[in-house]
């Protein structure tokens, strides 16, 4: 053996005699060859990551896939024995001999803290080693692994629990940091001067975030804990719930590089205790089990008046009551509890509504269904007049019971409005060869008014489509000059009326209902006269919903594809109500109606040439009417043209503009001897459905550019 070989052997022998963890390895070939991307002094993890050879089988997981701390690597035929002064983990790793039963997890499998080993050895360093037996003092925080740390070390940015449970969102998320300190992304509080100082002071590194610090990244950022050996690990120093994650800093059982002094010019971080809260009415709270000697939720000792920051309480209610908030309540750094829940009596919601009638009994005694009811209440349901049961959902029942959770089961029936049902009365000829309408002939018809001073002037017609929605023509609610919608609060709606004027004393209050317009929706590309009145449709949302009856009910909407092709054809007639101009030239004081035939497109276009009105026959319009003087006219705009299908009336068109309208100054006046144009409702059915859906689900509306 030459001198060089003897020297190498001596060095290896000396290293074996002094090593605290495991002997040096004479052969590093099993750690991966240089061609694998790892040097000869590195171990190649199964996922391709490279770690130092000394990190293999040292009790700490360095490979992100955990392959450096496995039985196959640490107890295999190529593994080396542990030094006599070290402890061998069950899977073969070697850790410091003093680590046995010290209350800290040093083996990846926690075998150094095995209860059987610790009971037989009597433990070390004064620790009892099972997490079930470890308890912490009132001024300490108990880590998830049973370790105890001071309360002042909780959520301070530094990892003190070896499992990192003192610096997680779960532990720190409810902390309220004072204004003069910085709050880490996961909730911990650190001095404000430590933000963007080039040193990682939050466990997750959020105090040195590039977006927060802007440009600091060119400086060398120092960490308060040892980073992972993988230079490509972008998650170094960030906490996770997985203690085996190698992106975490090393546990405190290893030497740390926590700074010895933190510069600050702000007042020191003060942690205030929380006053012990009163027990809730109809319930109780207890300390969360991790803060109890018994290992289960417990009561506070008699005489205790305050609890430290980080203390968690668990609330629960007595039988028959339920919490109206979260059961977990935390003491914040400012001495304030997070939101404390209340116990409220369990009841089922009321069933009676404008559409549904309910008869309820509780223990065979009648009780009102108009307010919340107790569990075990039985209800018999039915739909009110002008409503019918929705039979599309077969899981709903008309006989239901309130259960112990405050829920009706099965689910109660849904009652939907009956639509498009009108009387068959005949009227006296009146308008431009029209007829007077009865209040029940068009129960879906609404009258639109605009406030001018103290007066509400009649302007247009409208049609009820839901209890809080009507459809009308966009030109009725638009400012033609400024190209915008008029203020909704200036419009009013009346339904169930046969007389025109809003404040007419002759209105029957039993049938006439009035309300204010809350909001108005039009299609973004509506341009009025400039756009030839294309998309001349608007939806009105009212403040007070209607209660339906035989006098007030919605029109039917046909949502099927190509819904009106079979209806809008030659030979079919529709009806239009309104207060439009009569043959005498003035607006009718009494509601009128006219029956008009559908007019083919070619006939309509031929008729429009003489009056230069063909440009108004846009893709979403169709023609109807006569050329004999019977026509819708001024004031009928916005009203609905309805056609009957299967004994129900469906909305097919909205009165838009007359073909032969003459222009007097800036105002177009209708020609009763010409056809009229109607906005085809089916062309905008998807838009109508979208508006309804957004209103019912509180989704925002797109802003028109």
XYZ file of C-alpha atoms in Angstrom:
705
model
C 0.000 0.000 0.000
C 1.556 3.342 -0.990
C 1.690 6.380 1.241
C -1.319 8.095 -0.397
C -3.562 5.069 0.218
C -2.419 4.879 3.859
C -3.194 8.589 4.329
C -6.728 8.191 2.905
C -7.384 5.207 5.179
C -6.248 7.144 8.263
C -8.509 10.084 7.410
C -11.476 7.748 6.986
C -10.726 6.080 10.302
C -10.528 9.401 12.125
C -13.814 10.532 10.577
C -15.547 7.327 11.666
C -14.393 7.824 15.226
C -15.618 11.405 15.545
C -18.745 11.566 13.408
C -21.923 12.360 15.280
C -24.273 10.967 12.658
C -22.965 8.320 10.361
C -19.542 7.208 9.034
C -17.991 8.639 5.918
C -18.659 6.762 2.701
C -15.670 5.503 0.755
C -17.757 4.982 -2.365
C -20.186 7.629 -3.620
C -21.140 5.865 -6.830
C -24.594 5.011 -5.495
C -25.364 8.717 -5.143
C -25.527 9.132 -8.909
C -23.001 9.734 -11.607
C -22.040 13.087 -13.016
C -23.952 12.278 -16.199
C -27.179 12.203 -14.156
C -26.826 15.855 -13.303
C -25.485 15.233 -9.763
C -21.840 15.331 -8.747
C -20.034 12.323 -7.328
C -20.469 13.789 -3.829
C -24.229 14.107 -4.218
C -27.130 11.697 -3.957
C -29.634 11.633 -6.807
C -33.240 11.435 -5.592
C -35.730 9.345 -7.548
C -37.297 12.540 -8.904
C -33.903 13.656 -10.232
C -33.175 16.181 -7.479
C -29.564 16.337 -6.180
C -28.766 16.590 -2.465
C -25.494 16.408 -0.543
C -24.360 12.928 0.399
C -24.423 13.756 4.107
C -28.156 14.557 3.818
C -28.892 10.937 2.971
C -30.478 8.963 5.838
C -29.956 11.719 8.406
C -33.553 11.730 9.662
C -34.518 14.815 7.684
C -36.315 14.531 4.357
C -34.301 16.451 1.773
C -35.653 14.951 -1.447
C -39.021 16.390 -2.342
C -40.223 12.857 -3.069
C -38.844 11.580 0.264
C -36.590 9.022 -1.424
C -33.557 9.910 0.763
C -35.281 8.708 3.943
C -36.639 5.275 3.042
C -35.957 1.749 4.301
C -34.578 0.697 0.913
C -31.909 3.446 1.016
C -31.124 3.408 4.742
C -31.436 -0.291 5.591
C -30.411 -1.876 2.306
C -27.361 -4.027 1.639
C -25.250 -0.952 0.792
C -26.205 0.986 3.916
C -23.585 1.610 6.607
C -23.958 1.097 10.360
C -24.630 4.000 12.715
C -21.972 5.403 15.017
C -22.337 4.078 18.602
C -23.151 7.598 19.806
C -26.087 7.926 17.398
C -29.611 6.478 17.407
C -30.790 4.337 14.508
C -34.337 5.098 13.309
C -36.619 2.151 12.565
C -36.120 2.594 8.828
C -32.302 2.834 9.171
C -31.402 6.531 9.381
C -28.891 7.749 11.983
C -29.653 10.728 14.227
C -28.020 12.275 17.304
C -28.206 9.911 20.285
C -29.553 12.731 22.472
C -32.540 13.049 20.132
C -34.189 9.959 21.566
C -37.394 10.801 23.463
C -36.675 14.534 23.676
C -40.162 15.525 22.538
C -38.898 16.519 19.079
C -39.335 14.529 15.894
C -35.830 13.810 14.543
C -36.492 10.622 12.553
C -38.617 11.027 9.453
C -40.861 8.210 10.727
C -40.883 9.658 14.302
C -39.488 6.382 15.644
C -37.187 8.337 18.007
C -40.347 9.376 19.854
C -42.033 5.995 19.892
C -44.102 5.668 23.125
C -42.864 2.136 23.832
C -39.207 3.139 23.488
C -39.671 6.198 25.637
C -41.552 4.345 28.395
C -38.873 1.674 28.571
C -36.022 4.174 28.546
C -37.652 6.574 30.955
C -37.334 9.340 28.387
C -34.581 11.921 27.961
C -34.220 15.566 28.794
C -37.320 15.576 30.970
C -39.747 15.009 28.058
C -42.593 12.576 27.991
C -42.798 11.459 24.471
C -46.305 10.630 23.347
C -48.396 13.398 21.907
C -51.311 12.074 23.930
C -49.405 12.600 27.158
C -47.613 15.893 26.458
C -49.385 18.925 27.893
C -48.285 22.549 27.826
C -48.554 25.286 30.406
C -51.147 28.054 30.097
C -48.501 30.449 28.753
C -47.373 27.972 26.088
C -48.579 26.945 22.649
C -48.855 23.235 21.901
C -47.547 22.296 18.454
C -49.383 19.667 16.463
C -46.617 17.174 17.224
C -46.935 17.781 20.989
C -43.982 20.135 21.349
C -44.495 23.135 23.662
C -43.290 26.635 22.805
C -43.900 29.993 24.440
C -47.013 31.879 23.395
C -44.813 34.803 22.378
C -43.180 32.534 19.779
C -46.503 31.801 18.098
C -46.991 33.468 14.696
C -43.881 35.655 15.029
C -42.459 34.744 11.617
C -39.917 32.266 13.003
C -40.540 28.534 12.920
C -40.286 27.206 16.483
C -42.334 24.001 16.215
C -40.378 21.300 14.448
C -43.511 20.488 12.461
C -43.949 24.196 11.631
C -47.466 24.241 13.075
C -46.784 27.556 14.876
C -46.419 29.370 11.543
C -49.380 28.237 9.398
C -52.598 29.796 8.161
C -54.530 27.561 10.548
C -52.635 28.906 13.574
C -52.149 32.492 12.439
C -55.003 33.228 10.046
C -57.221 34.738 12.744
C -54.520 36.983 14.208
C -55.164 40.713 13.983
C -51.875 42.597 13.604
C -51.601 46.167 14.971
C -51.240 48.915 12.382
C -47.530 49.483 13.079
C -46.497 45.902 12.265
C -46.407 43.891 9.039
C -48.760 40.951 8.503
C -47.276 37.971 6.681
C -49.382 36.352 3.974
C -50.301 33.458 6.285
C -51.175 35.756 9.222
C -48.046 36.112 11.373
C -47.035 39.553 12.678
C -43.492 40.966 12.428
C -41.986 44.421 12.942
C -42.765 46.671 10.006
C -39.084 47.627 9.533
C -38.295 44.006 8.712
C -40.373 44.235 5.542
C -38.271 44.395 2.368
C -34.970 44.538 4.291
C -33.345 41.763 2.282
C -33.851 39.200 5.039
C -36.691 36.670 5.093
C -38.483 37.234 8.408
C -41.862 35.677 7.574
C -41.813 31.886 7.472
C -43.272 32.008 3.984
C -40.999 34.789 2.737
C -43.939 37.102 2.022
C -42.116 40.059 3.652
C -39.639 39.945 0.771
C -42.133 39.379 -2.028
C -41.093 41.003 -5.290
C -44.486 42.572 -5.877
C -44.349 44.084 -2.395
C -40.741 45.258 -2.431
C -40.401 46.164 -6.104
C -36.822 45.917 -7.277
C -35.210 44.497 -4.180
C -34.603 41.217 -5.946
C -31.253 42.352 -7.266
C -29.976 42.515 -3.681
C -28.845 39.348 -1.913
C -31.762 38.126 0.160
C -30.706 36.446 3.366
C -32.842 33.812 5.018
C -33.343 33.310 8.704
C -33.362 29.535 8.173
C -31.337 27.082 6.151
C -32.660 26.714 2.597
C -32.954 23.446 0.762
C -29.908 22.281 -1.125
C -31.785 22.194 -4.419
C -31.005 25.444 -6.268
C -34.046 24.915 -8.453
C -36.527 24.684 -5.592
C -38.636 27.823 -5.916
C -40.626 27.097 -2.758
C -37.770 27.365 -0.274
C -38.751 28.711 3.083
C -42.484 28.503 2.427
C -44.570 26.684 5.028
C -46.844 23.817 4.175
C -48.874 21.384 6.193
C -46.510 18.575 5.173
C -43.582 18.268 7.626
C -41.747 16.124 5.077
C -41.734 18.938 2.491
C -38.112 19.831 1.861
C -39.065 23.346 0.842
C -39.435 24.037 4.559
C -36.615 25.401 6.721
C -34.812 22.907 8.971
C -36.397 22.106 12.334
C -35.039 23.776 15.433
C -33.350 20.541 16.497
C -30.649 21.683 14.058
C -28.632 24.866 14.537
C -30.638 27.800 13.195
C -29.522 31.069 11.695
C -32.243 33.180 13.307
C -30.942 36.750 13.537
C -29.699 37.676 17.000
C -31.208 41.157 16.793
C -34.023 42.682 14.796
C -33.631 46.394 14.122
C -36.777 48.372 14.662
C -37.848 51.946 15.063
C -41.447 51.052 15.790
C -42.980 50.246 19.177
C -42.405 46.599 20.187
C -45.106 44.126 19.255
C -47.516 43.944 22.194
C -49.639 40.825 22.620
C -52.718 41.447 24.724
C -54.718 38.779 26.498
C -58.409 38.240 25.780
C -61.026 38.417 28.513
C -62.739 35.102 29.144
C -66.075 35.451 27.274
C -69.464 34.690 28.782
C -71.010 31.355 27.938
C -73.510 31.748 25.068
C -77.220 31.527 25.686
C -78.476 28.031 24.809
C -74.941 26.735 24.294
C -71.399 26.602 25.647
C -67.761 26.999 24.681
C -64.718 24.978 25.743
C -60.964 25.163 25.209
C -59.853 23.327 22.082
C -58.360 19.905 22.932
C -54.776 20.845 21.993
C -54.780 23.216 24.982
C -56.100 20.617 27.443
C -54.283 17.999 29.576
C -56.986 15.421 28.846
C -56.483 15.488 25.099
C -60.131 16.478 24.568
C -61.995 19.786 24.757
C -62.043 21.090 28.340
C -63.320 23.915 30.490
C -61.221 26.822 31.767
C -59.993 26.444 35.330
C -62.061 28.383 37.917
C -60.695 31.843 38.598
C -59.096 32.312 35.155
C -60.070 35.755 33.856
C -57.921 36.121 30.727
C -56.597 33.856 27.982
C -53.454 34.316 25.895
C -53.319 35.233 22.200
C -53.648 32.160 20.026
C -56.089 30.470 22.390
C -58.814 28.612 20.494
C -62.328 28.118 21.819
C -64.830 25.640 20.423
C -68.506 26.648 20.540
C -71.489 24.329 20.365
C -75.220 24.717 20.985
C -77.737 22.839 23.069
C -80.179 20.441 21.452
C -82.715 22.299 19.324
C -80.290 25.148 18.551
C -77.615 25.733 15.937
C -74.681 28.100 15.502
C -75.101 31.071 13.202
C -71.350 31.227 12.579
C -68.149 29.171 12.784
C -67.553 27.052 15.860
C -63.836 27.945 16.145
C -63.051 31.264 17.854
C -59.493 32.604 18.325
C -57.886 35.175 20.623
C -56.075 37.758 18.484
C -52.880 39.681 19.255
C -54.938 42.777 20.047
C -56.782 41.064 22.862
C -59.965 40.654 20.814
C -61.797 37.448 19.978
C -62.648 36.603 16.399
C -66.361 36.683 15.597
C -68.250 34.917 18.376
C -71.254 32.905 17.104
C -74.689 32.779 18.662
C -77.027 29.859 19.194
C -80.336 30.283 17.455
C -83.340 28.057 17.686
C -83.658 25.536 14.881
C -86.706 26.351 12.779
C -87.818 25.736 9.226
C -88.417 28.763 6.983
C -91.990 29.981 6.355
C -93.888 28.447 3.439
C -96.736 30.855 2.681
C -96.054 33.223 -0.207
C -97.796 35.122 -2.957
C -97.840 31.967 -5.078
C -98.144 29.218 -2.474
C -100.624 28.521 0.320
C -99.734 26.366 3.336
C -101.651 24.804 6.211
C -99.382 23.805 9.112
C -99.885 21.698 12.249
C -97.523 21.109 15.179
C -98.306 18.110 17.357
C -101.839 18.041 15.864
C -102.451 21.730 16.651
C -102.778 24.413 13.991
C -99.838 26.811 13.659
C -99.079 29.630 11.229
C -96.902 28.917 8.203
C -96.273 32.631 7.673
C -93.277 32.591 10.053
C -90.501 30.071 10.871
C -91.802 26.871 12.493
C -90.397 24.257 14.870
C -89.101 20.811 13.856
C -91.816 18.141 13.572
C -94.234 20.687 12.035
C -96.246 19.173 9.168
C -97.374 21.293 6.194
C -99.943 20.740 3.450
C -99.264 22.909 0.382
C -101.260 24.144 -2.599
C -100.871 26.817 -5.275
C -102.908 30.019 -5.109
C -105.196 31.281 -7.858
C -103.373 32.171 -11.069
C -100.519 29.848 -10.102
C -99.910 26.196 -10.859
C -97.538 23.536 -9.553
C -94.271 23.200 -11.425
C -94.273 19.544 -12.453
C -90.792 19.557 -13.990
C -89.227 18.646 -10.618
C -90.762 15.356 -9.507
C -88.847 15.270 -6.193
C -90.989 17.998 -4.634
C -94.105 17.219 -2.568
C -97.174 19.028 -1.290
C -97.075 17.202 2.078
C -93.818 17.884 3.926
C -92.300 17.887 7.411
C -89.779 20.094 9.220
C -86.788 17.955 10.291
C -84.387 18.321 13.226
C -81.908 20.320 11.096
C -84.449 23.015 10.261
C -85.052 21.797 6.717
C -88.292 20.854 4.984
C -88.302 17.340 3.616
C -89.065 16.433 0.964
C -88.592 19.812 -0.701
C -91.818 21.846 -1.005
C -93.607 22.251 -4.320
C -92.840 25.266 -6.486
C -95.792 27.264 -7.786
C -95.310 29.097 -11.051
C -97.601 31.718 -12.473
C -100.271 30.837 -14.954
C -99.647 32.875 -18.103
C -101.523 34.096 -21.119
C -105.088 33.415 -19.893
C -107.609 36.065 -20.933
C -111.386 36.461 -20.952
C -113.375 36.154 -24.187
C -115.471 39.298 -23.815
C -116.209 41.428 -26.847
C -115.886 45.203 -26.954
C -117.495 48.214 -28.576
C -115.730 49.646 -31.660
C -113.703 52.674 -30.628
C -110.151 53.667 -31.743
C -108.862 53.683 -35.260
C -111.410 51.003 -35.971
C -110.456 49.139 -32.750
C -112.495 47.910 -29.797
C -112.730 48.797 -26.117
C -110.864 46.268 -23.963
C -112.018 44.739 -20.689
C -109.710 44.681 -17.662
C -109.417 40.884 -17.981
C -108.900 40.819 -21.752
C -105.221 41.718 -21.374
C -104.191 40.990 -17.773
C -100.553 41.149 -18.850
C -100.788 44.705 -20.185
C -99.020 47.496 -18.321
C -99.060 51.247 -18.805
C -95.810 53.226 -18.655
C -95.641 56.801 -17.358
C -92.887 59.425 -17.063
C -92.806 61.932 -14.238
C -92.759 65.559 -15.320
C -92.975 67.771 -12.297
C -95.818 66.559 -10.115
C -97.573 64.924 -13.058
C -97.062 61.433 -14.421
C -97.633 61.481 -18.171
C -98.665 58.429 -20.168
C -96.014 57.533 -22.772
C -96.121 53.844 -23.769
C -97.437 50.362 -23.215
C -95.605 47.418 -21.618
C -96.138 43.695 -21.022
C -95.691 41.710 -17.789
C -93.274 38.765 -18.150
C -92.532 38.131 -14.429
C -93.897 39.445 -11.157
C -91.175 42.127 -11.119
C -90.351 42.514 -14.835
C -92.089 44.045 -17.866
C -90.937 44.358 -21.458
C -91.457 47.467 -23.601
C -89.861 49.293 -26.548
C -86.403 50.762 -26.007
C -87.389 54.044 -27.658
C -89.938 54.565 -24.853
C -87.218 54.851 -22.209
C -84.305 56.302 -24.202
C -83.017 59.814 -24.665
C -82.787 60.060 -28.456
C -80.633 63.203 -28.344
C -77.996 62.037 -25.853
C -78.157 58.343 -26.819
C -78.695 57.011 -23.311
C -81.350 55.472 -21.072
C -83.477 57.902 -19.119
C -83.247 57.761 -15.325
C -85.297 54.730 -14.144
C -86.614 56.640 -11.112
C -88.580 58.943 -13.406
C -90.774 56.091 -14.707
C -93.887 54.523 -13.177
C -96.032 51.522 -14.133
C -99.720 50.737 -13.619
C -101.420 47.395 -14.301
C -105.035 46.232 -14.106
C -106.227 49.644 -15.305
C -108.651 50.364 -18.143
C -108.378 54.132 -17.718
C -105.294 55.906 -19.019
C -104.323 58.505 -16.400
C -102.082 57.395 -13.531
C -103.848 59.397 -10.810
C -107.398 58.996 -12.147
C -109.818 58.803 -9.211
C -111.975 56.235 -10.986
C -109.355 53.469 -10.709
C -110.578 50.428 -8.788
C -107.957 49.926 -6.015
C -108.824 46.218 -5.867
C -107.567 45.657 -9.391
C -105.254 48.556 -10.254
C -101.688 48.186 -8.974
C -99.015 50.870 -9.281
C -95.272 50.828 -8.748
C -92.068 52.663 -9.559
C -89.421 51.479 -12.023
C -86.231 50.363 -10.285
C -83.978 49.659 -13.264
C -84.009 49.531 -17.064
C -82.123 47.157 -19.365
C -81.620 47.584 -23.120
C -79.443 45.833 -25.701
C -76.073 47.549 -26.064
C -76.279 48.044 -29.830
C -79.615 49.899 -29.723
C -79.146 53.282 -31.477
C -82.705 54.511 -31.873
C -83.574 56.403 -35.048
C -79.909 56.462 -36.067
C -79.881 52.661 -36.002
C -83.309 52.373 -37.716
C -84.828 51.195 -34.411
C -83.113 47.795 -34.553
C -83.185 45.997 -31.168
C -86.070 48.194 -30.054
C -86.719 46.285 -26.826
C -86.226 47.059 -23.123
C -86.873 45.295 -19.818
C -88.215 47.221 -16.820
C -87.473 46.015 -13.301
C -90.016 47.386 -10.815
C -89.621 48.136 -7.101
C -92.694 46.257 -5.876
C -93.495 42.858 -7.354
C -97.051 42.168 -8.488
C -99.300 39.565 -6.890
C -100.923 37.697 -9.737
C -104.657 37.132 -10.165
C -107.119 36.786 -13.021
C -106.755 40.562 -13.489
C -102.942 40.709 -13.309
C -100.807 37.906 -14.753
C -97.814 37.498 -17.063
C -97.893 36.801 -20.768
C -96.422 33.495 -21.932
C -92.953 33.473 -23.506
C -92.059 30.796 -26.042
C -88.455 29.784 -25.407
C -88.324 26.977 -27.969
C -86.054 27.345 -30.976
C -87.762 28.694 -34.097
C -90.715 29.290 -31.806
C -92.738 31.662 -33.955
C -92.219 30.252 -37.448
C -95.520 28.409 -37.393
C -97.344 31.387 -35.856
C -96.056 34.340 -37.849
C -97.422 33.346 -41.209
C -100.145 34.562 -43.533
C -103.649 34.005 -42.202
C -102.821 34.294 -38.509
C -104.044 37.218 -36.429
C -102.730 38.735 -33.215
C -104.089 41.286 -30.722
C -102.600 44.508 -29.369
C -103.933 46.582 -26.429
C -103.113 50.240 -25.824
C -104.180 53.810 -25.228
C -103.052 54.972 -28.685
C -104.487 57.726 -30.857
C -108.098 57.302 -31.957
C -109.688 58.250 -35.281
C -110.405 61.653 -33.753
C -106.654 62.261 -33.355
C -106.320 62.205 -29.583
C -104.974 59.539 -27.227
C -107.716 57.230 -26.012
C -108.722 57.644 -22.364
C -109.971 54.046 -22.223
C -107.925 50.936 -23.002
C -108.450 49.758 -26.575
C -107.502 46.664 -28.539
C -107.093 45.819 -32.173
C -106.805 42.515 -34.026
C -104.208 42.610 -36.793
C -103.059 40.044 -39.380
C -99.474 39.028 -39.966
C -98.138 40.607 -43.182
C -95.509 38.819 -45.357
C -92.125 40.498 -45.651
C -92.366 41.141 -49.417
C -95.746 42.847 -49.047
C -94.390 44.906 -46.181
C -91.346 46.025 -48.160
C -93.421 46.946 -51.214
C -95.657 49.092 -49.058
C -92.684 50.878 -47.480
C -91.074 52.088 -50.710
C -93.427 55.021 -51.207
C -92.763 56.389 -47.715
C -89.027 55.609 -47.757
C -89.456 53.387 -44.703
C -87.848 50.174 -45.938
C -84.712 50.911 -43.876
C -86.740 50.351 -40.705
C -87.494 46.740 -41.665
C -84.453 45.415 -39.825
C -83.625 41.746 -39.312
C -85.464 41.642 -35.962
C -88.725 43.169 -37.267
C -91.915 41.809 -38.815
C -95.008 43.467 -40.255
C -98.650 43.316 -39.185
C -101.778 45.397 -39.626
C -104.089 46.818 -42.260
C -103.991 49.660 -44.751
C -107.696 50.510 -44.259
C -107.306 52.833 -41.275
C -107.255 50.130 -38.583
C -103.812 50.377 -37.026
C -101.804 50.757 -33.867
C -100.762 54.360 -33.498
C -98.995 56.903 -31.313
C -99.149 55.806 -27.670
C -99.397 52.117 -28.534
C -95.585 51.835 -28.705
C -94.105 49.281 -26.338
C -97.352 47.318 -26.167
C -97.334 43.585 -26.830
C -98.671 41.859 -29.942
C -99.915 38.468 -28.769
C -100.953 35.346 -30.666
C -102.942 32.439 -29.291
C -101.411 28.943 -29.210
C -103.048 25.986 -27.444
C -105.519 28.259 -25.617
C -102.748 30.500 -24.244
C -101.579 33.887 -25.456
C -97.886 34.271 -26.263
C -95.912 37.473 -26.747
C -94.609 37.548 -30.329
C -93.988 41.216 -31.030
C -93.542 44.643 -29.445
C -95.009 47.713 -31.120
C -92.020 49.600 -32.542
C -92.613 51.955 -35.483
C -95.125 52.561 -38.265
C -94.032 52.181 -41.866
C -95.979 55.125 -43.172
C -95.154 57.438 -40.267
C -94.932 61.057 -41.270
C -92.384 63.426 -39.774
C -93.739 66.642 -38.296
C -90.738 68.644 -37.104
C -88.593 66.194 -35.122
C -91.533 63.922 -34.289
C -92.740 60.957 -36.340
C -96.529 60.592 -36.400
C -98.102 57.303 -37.381
C -100.147 56.722 -40.503
C -103.169 54.575 -39.647
C -103.454 53.550 -43.301
C -100.077 51.811 -43.298
C -98.629 48.651 -41.814
C -96.792 48.702 -38.494
C -93.454 47.160 -37.552
C -93.021 44.993 -34.472
C -89.819 43.884 -32.747
C -89.704 40.106 -33.026
C -89.465 38.780 -29.439
C -87.934 35.447 -30.492
C -84.943 37.333 -31.919
C -84.093 38.530 -28.414
C -85.229 35.568 -26.297
C -81.679 34.645 -25.254
C -81.093 38.225 -24.115
C -84.349 38.214 -22.119
C -83.383 34.938 -20.453
C -79.902 36.270 -19.679
C -81.316 39.382 -17.977
C -83.680 37.249 -15.885
C -80.861 34.870 -14.891
C -78.494 37.687 -13.912
C -81.166 39.330 -11.781
C -82.095 36.090 -10.046
C -78.454 35.148 -9.341
C -77.181 38.682 -8.620
C -74.630 38.459 -11.411
C -73.246 41.741 -12.801
C -74.316 43.067 -16.186
C -71.767 43.878 -18.910
C -71.177 47.578 -19.396
C -72.083 48.900 -22.837
C -69.074 50.531 -24.475
